[in-house]
Amino acid sequence: MAKKNIPYDQKYYDPEIECMPRPQLEEMQLQRLKEMVRYAYDNTVYYKRTFDEAGVSPDDIQTLEDIQKFPFIDKKTERDTQHVGSFFGEMCSVPEEEVVFMATSSGSTGVPTVSPFTQEDFDLWQDTEARLFWQAGMRPNDRYVHGLNFALYVGGPDVIGAQRLGALAIWVGAVPSDRLLFVLKQYQPTVIWTSPSYAWTLGEKAKEKGYDPKTDFSIHTIIVAGEPGGSIKSTREAIEDLWGAKVVDFFGLSDIYGACAAMCEAKDGLHIVEDQILVETVDPATGEVLEPGQLGELVYTTLTKKARPMIRFRTGDIGYVTNDPCECGRTLARIHITGRKDEMFIVGAVNVFPTDIEYVVRAEKGLTGEYSIRVYDQDFTTKYEVSVERAQGSAEPYDEVARRVEGALKTHTGVRPSKVIVYDAGKLGTSSEHKASRFVDERKNNG
């Protein structure tokens, strides 16, 4: 599909969708929801069976709120039904010969789940990705480095969205840092997409090689995804200061596709593509639907995806939704993700997320920004300890660093860690070539 002929100074890639009045947007969502629920019921073994068992039918959808009558699905649903009866399983609604692309989840929480796409699905996905790239500030005169893994990862094909927009796409993938730094120096790209932790690590490695990330490269925008750091103010600003570039957070799911939501210039949540996804927030324990602005588990229903509809998919992400007007002018709702349901821990009756720890570590002076969290049971209660690195060349005593970080964590989270362990720069071992793992859960009953 040819790129859209849009003036470079036009703010919106698709103003009709991005700025649609909410009553009109919700009317469009309702029509698409009716069609999708009917399509799922008529074309998938799974939805036909579970809707009948729940005593609901597509005819029950008369308002957007009527989706609440329908059963949830989750990762376990995907695992239990994939490859049952056919290669893509009971949730797939098309014959395998109509599937042109498949992605898989990382499998970090169990068996990897497979996500199929028809050609129509794939084209719409990349058109939407182009829209989000434009929202991030990419234009056809940009050179774009796609620094994401291409191996089965749903973010891999998103490079095509940059090409749809008209930018020069440099398909780099997940390569070693030295190779990526060569690309940045040799070809002087202006936009790059990677994870927040790797954006930080790459900038530090550049400095070790004698480069100044702000002046030796031409990066003006760093798109990040895959981790929460891009929406954590202290992390985002640390990366921006390191590179002299703006950081824009993106969000995608292998279960749906790689272009679900993106940050705008207001940096107040991520605009979700409501023309294609209906979002709900529910109580993680009871499943009760919550009002906009209330913290809970985010639930998505696809409105256009044909290969495998996702009706009321519980993501495990904890956050909230706002649909009040955004200063950028877009009317699409914004999601604010605060953590993962399976990574939240409770200390002294206080809910703590790894993102709370990251905010403190990235905001504190005299640290490298690297950290790890260990959560464990002791004397019938949950405790947590945090490991950090003092800055390169720092002479501040380890115990003083520990006391300072302990105090900052107590102030921000409301609960003091049992211990803060301080390492020298580069010794913690969390620095990642791409996506860092910083959370160790040793609780006996954490499910």
CSV table of C-alpha atoms in Angstrom, one decimal:
chain,number,residue,atom,x,y,z
A,1,MET,CA,0.0,0.0,0.0
A,2,ALA,CA,1.4,3.4,-1.0
A,3,LYS,CA,2.2,5.9,1.7
A,4,LYS,CA,-0.3,8.6,2.4
A,5,ASN,CA,0.4,12.0,0.8
A,6,ILE,CA,0.3,14.1,3.9
A,7,PRO,CA,2.0,17.5,4.4
A,8,TYR,CA,4.9,17.1,6.9
A,9,ASP,CA,3.5,19.8,9.2
A,10,GLN,CA,0.1,18.1,9.4
A,11,LYS,CA,-0.3,17.1,13.1
A,12,TYR,CA,-2.6,14.1,12.6
A,13,TYR,CA,-2.0,11.1,10.3
A,14,ASP,CA,-5.8,10.3,10.2
A,15,PRO,CA,-7.6,13.2,11.8
A,16,GLU,CA,-11.0,11.7,11.1
A,17,ILE,CA,-10.2,8.8,13.4
A,18,GLU,CA,-7.9,10.5,15.9
A,19,CYS,CA,-10.1,13.4,16.6
A,20,MET,CA,-13.5,11.8,16.1
A,21,PRO,CA,-16.1,13.2,18.6
A,22,ARG,CA,-16.6,10.5,21.3
A,23,PRO,CA,-20.3,9.9,20.6
A,24,GLN,CA,-19.5,9.2,17.0
A,25,LEU,CA,-16.5,7.1,18.0
A,26,GLU,CA,-18.6,5.0,20.4
A,27,GLU,CA,-21.3,4.5,17.8
A,28,MET,CA,-18.6,3.2,15.4
A,29,GLN,CA,-17.3,0.9,18.2
A,30,LEU,CA,-20.8,-0.5,18.9
A,31,GLN,CA,-21.3,-1.3,15.2
A,32,ARG,CA,-18.0,-3.0,15.0
A,33,LEU,CA,-18.5,-4.8,18.3
A,34,LYS,CA,-21.8,-6.2,17.1
A,35,GLU,CA,-20.2,-7.5,13.9
A,36,MET,CA,-17.2,-8.9,15.7
A,37,VAL,CA,-19.1,-10.8,18.3
A,38,ARG,CA,-21.4,-12.3,15.6
A,39,TYR,CA,-18.3,-13.1,13.5
A,40,ALA,CA,-16.6,-14.8,16.4
A,41,TYR,CA,-19.7,-16.8,17.3
A,42,ASP,CA,-20.3,-17.9,13.7
A,43,ASN,CA,-16.7,-18.8,12.8
A,44,THR,CA,-14.9,-20.2,15.9
A,45,VAL,CA,-15.4,-23.4,17.8
A,46,TYR,CA,-14.4,-21.8,21.1
A,47,TYR,CA,-16.7,-18.8,21.1
A,48,LYS,CA,-19.6,-20.8,19.9
A,49,ARG,CA,-19.2,-23.2,22.7
A,50,THR,CA,-18.4,-20.7,25.5
A,51,PHE,CA,-21.1,-18.2,24.5
A,52,ASP,CA,-23.7,-21.1,24.5
A,53,GLU,CA,-22.5,-22.3,27.9
A,54,ALA,CA,-22.7,-18.8,29.3
A,55,GLY,CA,-26.2,-18.3,27.9
A,56,VAL,CA,-25.3,-15.3,25.8
A,57,SER,CA,-25.6,-14.7,22.1
A,58,PRO,CA,-24.4,-12.0,19.6
A,59,ASP,CA,-28.0,-10.5,19.7
A,60,ASP,CA,-27.3,-9.5,23.3
A,61,ILE,CA,-25.0,-6.7,22.1
A,62,GLN,CA,-27.2,-3.6,22.0
A,63,THR,CA,-24.9,-1.2,23.8
A,64,LEU,CA,-21.1,-1.1,24.5
A,65,GLU,CA,-21.8,-2.1,28.1
A,66,ASP,CA,-23.5,-5.3,27.0
A,67,ILE,CA,-20.0,-6.8,26.4
A,68,GLN,CA,-19.9,-7.2,30.2
A,69,LYS,CA,-22.4,-10.1,29.8
A,70,PHE,CA,-19.8,-12.2,27.9
A,71,PRO,CA,-17.1,-14.4,29.5
A,72,PHE,CA,-13.5,-13.4,29.8
A,73,ILE,CA,-10.5,-15.1,28.1
A,74,ASP,CA,-6.9,-15.0,29.1
A,75,LYS,CA,-3.5,-16.5,28.4
A,76,LYS,CA,-4.6,-19.9,29.8
A,77,THR,CA,-7.5,-19.9,27.3
A,78,GLU,CA,-5.1,-19.4,24.5
A,79,ARG,CA,-2.8,-22.2,25.7
A,80,ASP,CA,-5.6,-24.6,26.3
A,81,THR,CA,-7.2,-24.1,22.8
A,82,GLN,CA,-4.2,-23.6,20.5
A,83,HIS,CA,-3.4,-26.5,18.2
A,84,VAL,CA,-6.7,-28.2,19.3
A,85,GLY,CA,-8.5,-29.5,16.2
A,86,SER,CA,-6.2,-27.5,13.8
A,87,PHE,CA,-2.8,-25.9,13.8
A,88,PHE,CA,-4.0,-22.6,15.2
A,89,GLY,CA,-6.7,-24.2,17.4
A,90,GLU,CA,-10.2,-23.5,18.5
A,91,MET,CA,-10.0,-19.7,18.7
A,92,CYS,CA,-8.9,-19.3,15.1
A,93,SER,CA,-11.7,-18.2,12.8
A,94,VAL,CA,-10.2,-18.8,9.4
A,95,PRO,CA,-8.6,-21.8,7.6
A,96,GLU,CA,-4.8,-21.9,7.9
A,97,GLU,CA,-4.3,-21.1,4.2
A,98,GLU,CA,-5.8,-17.6,4.9
A,99,VAL,CA,-3.1,-16.9,7.6
A,100,VAL,CA,-0.1,-15.1,6.2
A,101,PHE,CA,1.8,-14.3,9.4
A,102,MET,CA,2.1,-15.6,12.9
A,103,ALA,CA,3.8,-14.2,16.0
A,104,THR,CA,4.3,-15.8,19.4
A,105,SER,CA,4.6,-14.5,22.9
A,106,SER,CA,7.9,-14.8,24.7
A,107,GLY,CA,6.6,-17.6,26.9
A,108,SER,CA,8.0,-15.9,30.0
A,109,THR,CA,4.9,-16.9,31.9
A,110,GLY,CA,4.3,-20.3,30.3
A,111,VAL,CA,4.1,-22.0,26.9
A,112,PRO,CA,4.4,-19.4,24.1
A,113,THR,CA,1.0,-18.5,22.6
A,114,VAL,CA,0.6,-18.2,18.8
A,115,SER,CA,-1.1,-15.2,17.2
A,116,PRO,CA,-2.3,-15.6,13.6
A,117,PHE,CA,-2.9,-12.8,11.1
A,118,THR,CA,-4.8,-12.7,7.7
A,119,GLN,CA,-3.5,-10.4,5.0
A,120,GLU,CA,-6.3,-8.0,5.9
A,121,ASP,CA,-5.2,-8.1,9.6
A,122,PHE,CA,-1.6,-7.5,8.7
A,123,ASP,CA,-2.3,-4.6,6.4
A,124,LEU,CA,-4.5,-2.9,8.9
A,125,TRP,CA,-1.9,-3.4,11.6
A,126,GLN,CA,0.8,-1.7,9.5
A,127,ASP,CA,-1.4,1.1,8.5
A,128,THR,CA,-2.1,1.7,12.2
A,129,GLU,CA,1.6,1.5,13.0
A,130,ALA,CA,2.2,4.2,10.4
A,131,ARG,CA,-0.4,6.3,12.2
A,132,LEU,CA,1.4,5.8,15.6
A,133,PHE,CA,4.8,6.6,14.1
A,134,TRP,CA,3.4,9.9,12.7
A,135,GLN,CA,2.0,10.6,16.2
A,136,ALA,CA,5.5,10.0,17.6
A,137,GLY,CA,6.9,12.6,15.2
A,138,MET,CA,8.3,10.4,12.4
A,139,ARG,CA,8.1,11.9,8.9
A,140,PRO,CA,9.0,10.6,5.4
A,141,ASN,CA,12.3,12.4,5.5
A,142,ASP,CA,13.4,10.4,8.6
A,143,ARG,CA,15.8,7.5,8.7
A,144,TYR,CA,14.4,4.8,11.0
A,145,VAL,CA,16.4,2.0,12.7
A,146,HIS,CA,14.2,-0.9,13.8
A,147,GLY,CA,16.1,-2.3,16.8
A,148,LEU,CA,13.6,-5.0,17.8
A,149,ASN,CA,13.9,-8.7,17.5
A,150,PHE,CA,12.5,-10.1,14.3
A,151,ALA,CA,12.3,-13.7,15.5
A,152,LEU,CA,8.6,-14.5,16.0
A,153,TYR,CA,8.2,-11.2,17.9
A,154,VAL,CA,5.0,-9.2,17.2
A,155,GLY,CA,7.1,-6.0,17.1
A,156,GLY,CA,9.3,-7.3,14.4
A,157,PRO,CA,7.1,-6.4,11.4
A,158,ASP,CA,6.3,-2.9,12.7
A,159,VAL,CA,9.2,-1.7,10.6
A,160,ILE,CA,6.8,-2.0,7.6
A,161,GLY,CA,4.7,0.7,9.2
A,162,ALA,CA,7.6,3.1,8.9
A,163,GLN,CA,7.9,2.2,5.2
A,164,ARG,CA,4.1,2.8,4.8
A,165,LEU,CA,4.6,6.3,6.2
A,166,GLY,CA,7.4,6.8,3.7
A,167,ALA,CA,10.5,6.9,6.0
A,168,LEU,CA,13.7,5.2,5.1
A,169,ALA,CA,13.6,1.9,7.1
A,170,ILE,CA,16.9,0.3,8.3
A,171,TRP,CA,16.1,-3.3,9.3
A,172,VAL,CA,18.7,-3.9,12.0
A,173,GLY,CA,16.9,-6.1,14.5
A,174,ALA,CA,18.4,-7.4,17.8
A,175,VAL,CA,22.1,-7.1,17.1
A,176,PRO,CA,25.1,-6.6,19.5
A,177,SER,CA,25.7,-3.1,20.7
A,178,ASP,CA,28.9,-2.6,18.8
A,179,ARG,CA,27.1,-3.4,15.5
A,180,LEU,CA,24.2,-1.1,16.4
A,181,LEU,CA,26.5,1.8,17.3
A,182,PHE,CA,28.2,1.3,14.0
A,183,VAL,CA,24.8,1.7,12.2
A,184,LEU,CA,24.0,4.9,14.3
A,185,LYS,CA,27.4,6.4,13.4
A,186,GLN,CA,27.7,5.3,9.8
A,187,TYR,CA,24.1,6.0,8.6
A,188,GLN,CA,23.0,8.7,11.1
A,189,PRO,CA,19.4,7.6,11.5
A,190,THR,CA,17.1,10.0,13.2
A,191,VAL,CA,14.6,7.6,14.9
A,192,ILE,CA,15.2,4.3,16.7
A,193,TRP,CA,12.9,1.8,18.4
A,194,THR,CA,14.2,-0.4,21.2
A,195,SER,CA,13.4,-1.2,24.9
A,196,PRO,CA,13.8,1.5,27.6
A,197,SER,CA,16.5,-0.5,29.4
A,198,TYR,CA,18.4,-1.0,26.2
A,199,ALA,CA,18.1,2.6,25.2
A,200,TRP,CA,19.9,3.4,28.5
A,201,THR,CA,22.4,0.7,28.1
A,202,LEU,CA,23.2,1.6,24.5
A,203,GLY,CA,23.8,5.2,25.5
A,204,GLU,CA,26.2,4.2,28.3
A,205,LYS,CA,28.0,1.9,25.9
A,206,ALA,CA,28.3,4.7,23.4
A,207,LYS,CA,30.0,6.9,26.0
A,208,GLU,CA,32.4,4.0,26.9
A,209,LYS,CA,33.4,3.9,23.2
A,210,GLY,CA,34.2,7.6,23.3
A,211,TYR,CA,30.9,8.8,21.6
A,212,ASP,CA,28.7,11.6,22.8
A,213,PRO,CA,25.2,10.3,22.1
A,214,LYS,CA,23.9,13.9,21.9
A,215,THR,CA,26.4,15.1,19.2
A,216,ASP,CA,27.9,12.1,17.5
A,217,PHE,CA,24.6,10.7,16.3
A,218,SER,CA,21.5,12.2,14.8
A,219,ILE,CA,18.8,10.6,16.9
A,220,HIS,CA,15.9,13.0,17.7
A,221,THR,CA,13.3,10.4,18.7
A,222,ILE,CA,13.6,7.1,20.7
A,223,ILE,CA,10.5,4.9,20.6
A,224,VAL,CA,10.5,2.4,23.4
A,225,ALA,CA,8.2,-0.6,24.2
A,226,GLY,CA,8.3,-4.0,25.9
A,227,GLU,CA,8.9,-2.6,29.4
A,228,PRO,CA,7.2,0.1,31.5
A,229,GLY,CA,10.1,2.6,31.6
A,230,GLY,CA,8.9,4.8,28.8
A,231,SER,CA,5.9,5.9,30.9
A,232,ILE,CA,7.9,6.4,34.1
A,233,LYS,CA,8.9,10.0,34.1
A,234,SER,CA,12.3,9.7,35.8
A,235,THR,CA,13.3,6.9,33.4
A,236,ARG,CA,12.1,8.7,30.4
A,237,GLU,CA,13.8,11.9,31.3
A,238,ALA,CA,17.1,10.1,32.1
A,239,ILE,CA,17.1,8.5,28.7
A,240,GLU,CA,16.2,11.8,27.1
A,241,ASP,CA,19.1,13.6,28.9
A,242,LEU,CA,21.5,10.9,27.9
A,243,TRP,CA,20.7,11.1,24.2
A,244,GLY,CA,19.4,14.6,23.8
A,245,ALA,CA,16.3,13.1,22.1
A,246,LYS,CA,12.7,12.7,23.1
A,247,VAL,CA,11.4,9.3,24.2
A,248,VAL,CA,8.0,8.1,23.1
A,249,ASP,CA,6.4,5.1,24.7
A,250,PHE,CA,4.5,2.5,22.5
A,251,PHE,CA,2.4,-0.5,23.6
A,252,GLY,CA,1.6,-3.7,21.8
A,253,LEU,CA,0.5,-7.2,22.6
A,254,SER,CA,1.4,-10.4,20.7
A,255,ASP,CA,-2.2,-11.5,21.5
A,256,ILE,CA,-3.6,-8.6,19.4
A,257,TYR,CA,-0.9,-6.9,17.4
A,258,GLY,CA,2.1,-4.6,17.8
A,259,ALA,CA,0.3,-1.3,17.3
A,260,CYS,CA,-2.2,-0.9,20.2
A,261,ALA,CA,-1.3,2.4,21.8
A,262,ALA,CA,1.2,5.2,21.8
A,263,MET,CA,2.2,8.3,23.7
A,264,CYS,CA,1.5,11.8,22.3
A,265,GLU,CA,3.4,15.1,23.0
A,266,ALA,CA,1.3,15.5,26.2
A,267,LYS,CA,3.0,12.4,27.7
A,268,ASP,CA,0.0,11.7,29.8
A,269,GLY,CA,-0.8,8.1,29.0
A,270,LEU,CA,-0.9,6.2,25.7
A,271,HIS,CA,-3.7,6.8,23.2
A,272,ILE,CA,-5.2,3.4,22.5
A,273,VAL,CA,-6.5,2.7,18.9
A,274,GLU,CA,-10.2,2.6,19.9
A,275,ASP,CA,-11.3,2.3,16.4
A,276,GLN,CA,-9.9,-1.3,16.6
A,277,ILE,CA,-9.8,-2.1,20.3
A,278,LEU,CA,-12.5,-1.8,23.0
A,279,VAL,CA,-10.9,-1.4,26.4
A,280,GLU,CA,-12.4,-2.1,29.9
A,281,THR,CA,-10.9,-2.0,33.4
A,282,VAL,CA,-12.0,-4.7,35.8
A,283,ASP,CA,-11.3,-5.6,39.4
A,284,PRO,CA,-8.5,-8.1,39.2
A,285,ALA,CA,-10.1,-10.3,41.9
A,286,THR,CA,-13.8,-10.2,41.1
A,287,GLY,CA,-13.9,-9.2,37.4
A,288,GLU,CA,-16.3,-6.3,38.2
A,289,VAL,CA,-16.1,-3.6,35.6
A,290,LEU,CA,-14.7,-0.3,37.0
A,291,GLU,CA,-15.3,3.3,36.0
A,292,PRO,CA,-12.7,5.3,33.9
A,293,GLY,CA,-9.9,6.5,36.2
A,294,GLN,CA,-10.2,3.5,38.6
A,295,LEU,CA,-7.2,1.3,38.9
A,296,GLY,CA,-7.7,-2.3,37.8
A,297,GLU,CA,-6.8,-5.0,35.2
A,298,LEU,CA,-7.0,-3.9,31.6
A,299,VAL,CA,-9.2,-6.0,29.3
A,300,TYR,CA,-9.3,-5.7,25.5
A,301,THR,CA,-11.8,-6.8,22.8
A,302,THR,CA,-10.6,-6.6,19.2
A,303,LEU,CA,-13.1,-4.9,16.8
A,304,THR,CA,-11.5,-5.7,13.5
A,305,LYS,CA,-9.1,-8.7,13.7
A,306,LYS,CA,-10.3,-11.6,11.6
A,307,ALA,CA,-7.8,-14.5,12.1
A,308,ARG,CA,-8.4,-14.7,15.8
A,309,PRO,CA,-10.9,-12.4,17.5
A,310,MET,CA,-10.1,-11.6,21.1
A,311,ILE,CA,-13.3,-11.1,23.1
A,312,ARG,CA,-12.7,-9.7,26.6
A,313,PHE,CA,-9.0,-10.6,26.9
A,314,ARG,CA,-7.6,-10.1,30.4
A,315,THR,CA,-4.1,-8.8,29.9
A,316,GLY,CA,-2.7,-9.1,33.4
A,317,ASP,CA,-1.7,-5.4,33.1
A,318,ILE,CA,-2.7,-3.2,36.0
A,319,GLY,CA,-3.6,0.4,35.0
A,320,TYR,CA,-6.5,2.7,34.4
A,321,VAL,CA,-8.2,4.4,31.4
A,322,THR,CA,-9.0,8.1,30.9
A,323,ASN,CA,-11.2,9.4,28.2
A,324,ASP,CA,-11.3,13.1,29.1
A,325,PRO,CA,-10.0,15.5,26.4
A,326,CYS,CA,-6.2,15.4,25.8
A,327,GLU,CA,-4.3,18.6,25.2
A,328,CYS,CA,-3.0,17.1,22.0
A,329,GLY,CA,-6.5,17.3,20.5
A,330,ARG,CA,-7.0,13.5,20.1
A,331,THR,CA,-10.2,12.1,21.4
A,332,LEU,CA,-9.0,8.5,21.7
A,333,ALA,CA,-8.9,7.2,25.3
A,334,ARG,CA,-5.5,6.9,27.1
A,335,ILE,CA,-4.3,3.9,29.0
A,336,HIS,CA,-2.0,4.3,31.9
A,337,ILE,CA,-0.2,1.0,32.8
A,338,THR,CA,1.3,0.9,36.3
A,339,GLY,CA,2.5,-2.7,36.5
A,340,ARG,CA,1.7,-6.4,36.0
A,341,LYS,CA,-0.8,-8.3,38.1
A,342,ASP,CA,1.7,-11.1,38.6
A,343,GLU,CA,4.5,-8.7,39.7
A,344,MET,CA,2.6,-6.7,42.3
A,345,PHE,CA,3.6,-7.4,45.9
A,346,ILE,CA,2.0,-6.3,49.1
A,347,VAL,CA,4.3,-5.1,52.0
A,348,GLY,CA,2.7,-3.9,55.2
A,349,ALA,CA,-0.7,-3.6,53.4
A,350,VAL,CA,0.8,-1.4,50.7
A,351,ASN,CA,0.6,-2.5,47.0
A,352,VAL,CA,4.0,-2.1,45.4
A,353,PHE,CA,4.9,-2.5,41.7
A,354,PRO,CA,8.4,-2.8,40.2
A,355,THR,CA,7.6,0.5,38.4
A,356,ASP,CA,7.5,2.3,41.8
A,357,ILE,CA,11.1,1.1,42.5
A,358,GLU,CA,12.3,2.1,39.0
A,359,TYR,CA,10.9,5.6,39.5
A,360,VAL,CA,13.0,6.1,42.6
A,361,VAL,CA,16.2,4.5,41.3
A,362,ARG,CA,16.1,6.5,38.0
A,363,ALA,CA,15.4,9.7,39.8
A,364,GLU,CA,18.1,9.4,42.5
A,365,LYS,CA,21.4,11.1,41.8
A,366,GLY,CA,24.7,9.2,42.1
A,367,LEU,CA,23.3,5.9,40.7
A,368,THR,CA,23.7,4.3,37.3
A,369,GLY,CA,20.0,3.6,37.0
A,370,GLU,CA,20.5,-0.2,37.0
A,371,TYR,CA,18.6,-2.1,39.7
A,372,SER,CA,17.0,-5.4,40.6
A,373,ILE,CA,14.3,-6.4,43.1
A,374,ARG,CA,14.0,-9.5,45.2
A,375,VAL,CA,10.7,-10.3,46.8
A,376,TYR,CA,10.5,-13.1,49.4
A,377,ASP,CA,8.6,-14.4,52.4
A,378,GLN,CA,10.0,-14.2,55.9
A,379,ASP,CA,8.2,-14.7,59.2
A,380,PHE,CA,4.9,-15.0,57.5
A,381,THR,CA,5.2,-11.7,55.8
A,382,THR,CA,6.4,-10.4,52.4
A,383,LYS,CA,9.6,-8.4,52.3
A,384,TYR,CA,11.6,-6.9,49.4
A,385,GLU,CA,15.2,-5.9,48.9
A,386,VAL,CA,16.6,-3.7,46.1
A,387,SER,CA,20.1,-3.8,44.5
A,388,VAL,CA,21.5,-0.7,42.8
A,389,GLU,CA,24.8,0.5,41.4
A,390,ARG,CA,26.5,3.7,42.4
A,391,ALA,CA,27.6,5.9,39.5
A,392,GLN,CA,30.8,5.4,37.6
A,393,GLY,CA,33.7,6.9,39.6
A,394,SER,CA,31.5,7.6,42.7
A,395,ALA,CA,33.4,7.7,46.0
A,396,GLU,CA,30.2,7.9,48.1
A,397,PRO,CA,30.3,5.2,50.8
A,398,TYR,CA,28.2,2.2,50.1
A,399,ASP,CA,26.3,2.5,53.4
A,400,GLU,CA,25.4,6.1,52.7
A,401,VAL,CA,24.1,5.2,49.2
A,402,ALA,CA,22.0,2.5,50.8
A,403,ARG,CA,20.6,4.8,53.5
A,404,ARG,CA,19.7,7.4,50.9
A,405,VAL,CA,18.0,5.0,48.6
A,406,GLU,CA,16.1,3.3,51.5
A,407,GLY,CA,14.8,6.7,52.5
A,408,ALA,CA,13.7,7.6,49.0
A,409,LEU,CA,11.9,4.2,48.6
A,410,LYS,CA,10.2,4.7,51.9
A,411,THR,CA,9.0,8.2,50.9
A,412,HIS,CA,7.8,7.1,47.4
A,413,THR,CA,6.2,3.7,48.2
A,414,GLY,CA,5.3,4.1,51.8
A,415,VAL,CA,7.3,1.0,52.8
A,416,ARG,CA,11.0,0.7,53.5
A,417,PRO,CA,12.9,-2.2,51.9
A,418,SER,CA,14.4,-4.8,54.1
A,419,LYS,CA,17.8,-4.1,52.5
A,420,VAL,CA,19.4,-2.0,49.8
A,421,ILE,CA,22.5,-3.6,48.3
A,422,VAL,CA,25.0,-1.3,46.5
A,423,TYR,CA,27.3,-2.4,43.7
A,424,ASP,CA,29.9,-0.5,41.7
A,425,ALA,CA,28.9,0.6,38.2
A,426,GLY,CA,28.5,-2.3,35.8
A,427,LYS,CA,28.7,-5.0,38.5
A,428,LEU,CA,25.0,-5.7,39.1
A,429,GLY,CA,24.6,-7.8,36.0
A,430,THR,CA,21.2,-6.4,34.9
A,431,SER,CA,22.5,-4.4,31.9
A,432,SER,CA,20.7,-5.9,28.9
A,433,GLU,CA,21.5,-6.1,25.2
A,434,HIS,CA,17.8,-5.7,24.7
A,435,LYS,CA,15.1,-6.4,27.4
A,436,ALA,CA,16.2,-6.6,31.0
A,437,SER,CA,14.8,-8.9,33.7
A,438,ARG,CA,15.0,-7.2,37.1
A,439,PHE,CA,12.3,-8.8,39.2
A,440,VAL,CA,13.0,-12.0,41.2
A,441,ASP,CA,10.0,-13.4,43.0
A,442,GLU,CA,10.9,-16.0,45.7
A,443,ARG,CA,7.5,-16.0,47.4
A,444,LYS,CA,6.1,-19.5,48.1
A,445,ASN,CA,2.5,-18.6,47.2
A,446,ASN,CA,2.5,-15.8,44.6
A,447,GLY,CA,-0.2,-17.0,42.2
